[in-house]
Amino acid sequence: MNETALKELLYKMADDQLIIGHRNSEWTGMGPLLEEDIAFSSMAQDKVGQSHALYQILHSLGESEPDTIAFTRNAEQFHNCTLTELPNGEYDFSLIRHFLFDTAEAIRFELLTESSYTPLAQLAKKIQGEIRYHTMHANTWIKQLGTATEESISRLQSSLDKALPYALGIFEPSPYEQELIADGIFPGEEVLKEKWTSRITEILSQTSLQLPDLNSIEPEFGGRTGKHTEHLQPLVEEMSEVFRIDPGAEW
Amino acid sequence: MYITEEQILEWLQEVKDPEIPVLSLVDLGVITDIDIDDHRVRVTITPTFVGCPAIDYMKQDISDVLNSYGIDHVDVVVSFEKSWNSNMITEKGRKALKDFGLAPPPKHNLIVDIDILERIECPNCGSTNTILNSPFGPTACRSIHHCNDCKETFEQFKPV
């Protein structure tokens, strides 16, 4: 098994979960409804917890401790897709991002339940059950607000148009696609993207939202190789502020 | 001292879920293996949710209880090898949840769809004329529901 390829996959997944988890947590106390406040906070807890479990696997492969990985790197050492680091914006943007990202992550973990790398397959099986609640939540709101008023529909449509190039960045090919596929670790970004396209098309077809032709959109790549937007470094600094005050502290 | 797995499990009935003090970890189904090697005991646990913040607390509690019965060497290992799902809560555990005012999760075929979150039996009055308010509650493992008959809002230990 190609360990470099495996680590690259684990890093990008773990970083995605940590960063989107942190963005979700920014809705704590700010949600448009109490239930939404709780929902985003709860999903934040799940996603940060899942990132921890993925960093644990990396640790077992010889990488640093989860806290060290999470809190001592700079933006350019992160491998999350840029979609996850964009500011929350208004609720319509956060909801669209939640829908686009979580649908992809749900399918990624579904595919990984069959991974030849057993610790990842076991974890994916577990996480799959949790993510189902996240996609259920996203789909419910997309269907409700995507068929509600002229304002809710036009706001969601404009957020969808803004988010799509970044969402396509989720599937930025890994330099190790062939190794991952050949070793049976992961079937590859192209397979994931196809399944994602058909699933979001199916949900959006139940709303008044229009999905543009994805082939006409230039994907925002770079996140997977450490080329991030200006929004990641401030987020990383805020996230790691307490840890950096006293990295050796016992909690 | 000769100890058996049954004995360990009986002692571990004392260790309760930190957030649901009537439910033991044994009945919650999170204890997946017990290995006894001479006088070393290894307890394997698996979290209900990956990001469960109570895991370290549970590990400590397991060690403390077994130490109090004279087992000095206790290792508590967290593993996903046997993955938790809500069908693993025992009948005794389900009754404890209900008595505590928390609706137990419905048994399912491991594919949880939104349908099974609807019309959950109200733990206060037993009515199934209930609606799902939110699949996310005060902890990762609970959802929030409302009963149209007794007008109480209640929580459910959600199916996973």
XYZ file of C-alpha atoms in Angstrom, chain A residues 35 38-39 42-43 45-46 49-50 53 122-123 126-127 129-130 132-134 136-137 140, chain B residues 47-51 53 80-81 83-84 110 112-114 117 134-137 140 158-159:
44
model
C -32.943 25.049 16.088
C -28.199 24.090 17.645
C -28.003 22.222 14.333
C -24.019 20.057 16.676
C -22.694 19.436 13.168
C -19.009 19.083 17.040
C -19.429 16.034 14.810
C -14.645 15.077 16.254
C -14.323 13.323 12.910
C -10.356 10.609 14.496
C -14.150 1.112 9.912
C -14.153 4.812 10.709
C -19.217 4.900 11.641
C -19.069 8.440 10.253
C -24.332 7.202 10.001
C -23.615 10.641 11.454
C -26.672 11.103 7.121
C -28.198 13.496 9.648
C -26.191 16.362 8.161
C -30.885 15.153 5.818
C -30.745 18.585 7.454
C -34.773 19.569 4.139
C -18.217 5.936 20.922
C -21.881 6.528 20.073
C -20.754 9.517 17.991
C -17.179 10.026 16.756
C -16.988 13.489 18.322
C -16.868 14.684 24.272
C -14.149 1.495 15.685
C -13.661 -2.163 14.876
C -18.973 0.149 15.326
C -21.776 1.355 17.589
C -29.101 0.221 9.825
C -31.777 5.520 8.923
C -34.197 7.577 6.882
C -36.106 10.636 8.007
C -37.584 10.029 13.174
C -34.880 19.034 14.898
C -32.565 16.065 14.381
C -29.999 17.983 16.447
C -30.439 18.302 20.208
C -24.813 14.816 19.419
C -31.499 9.108 18.009
C -31.174 6.067 15.820
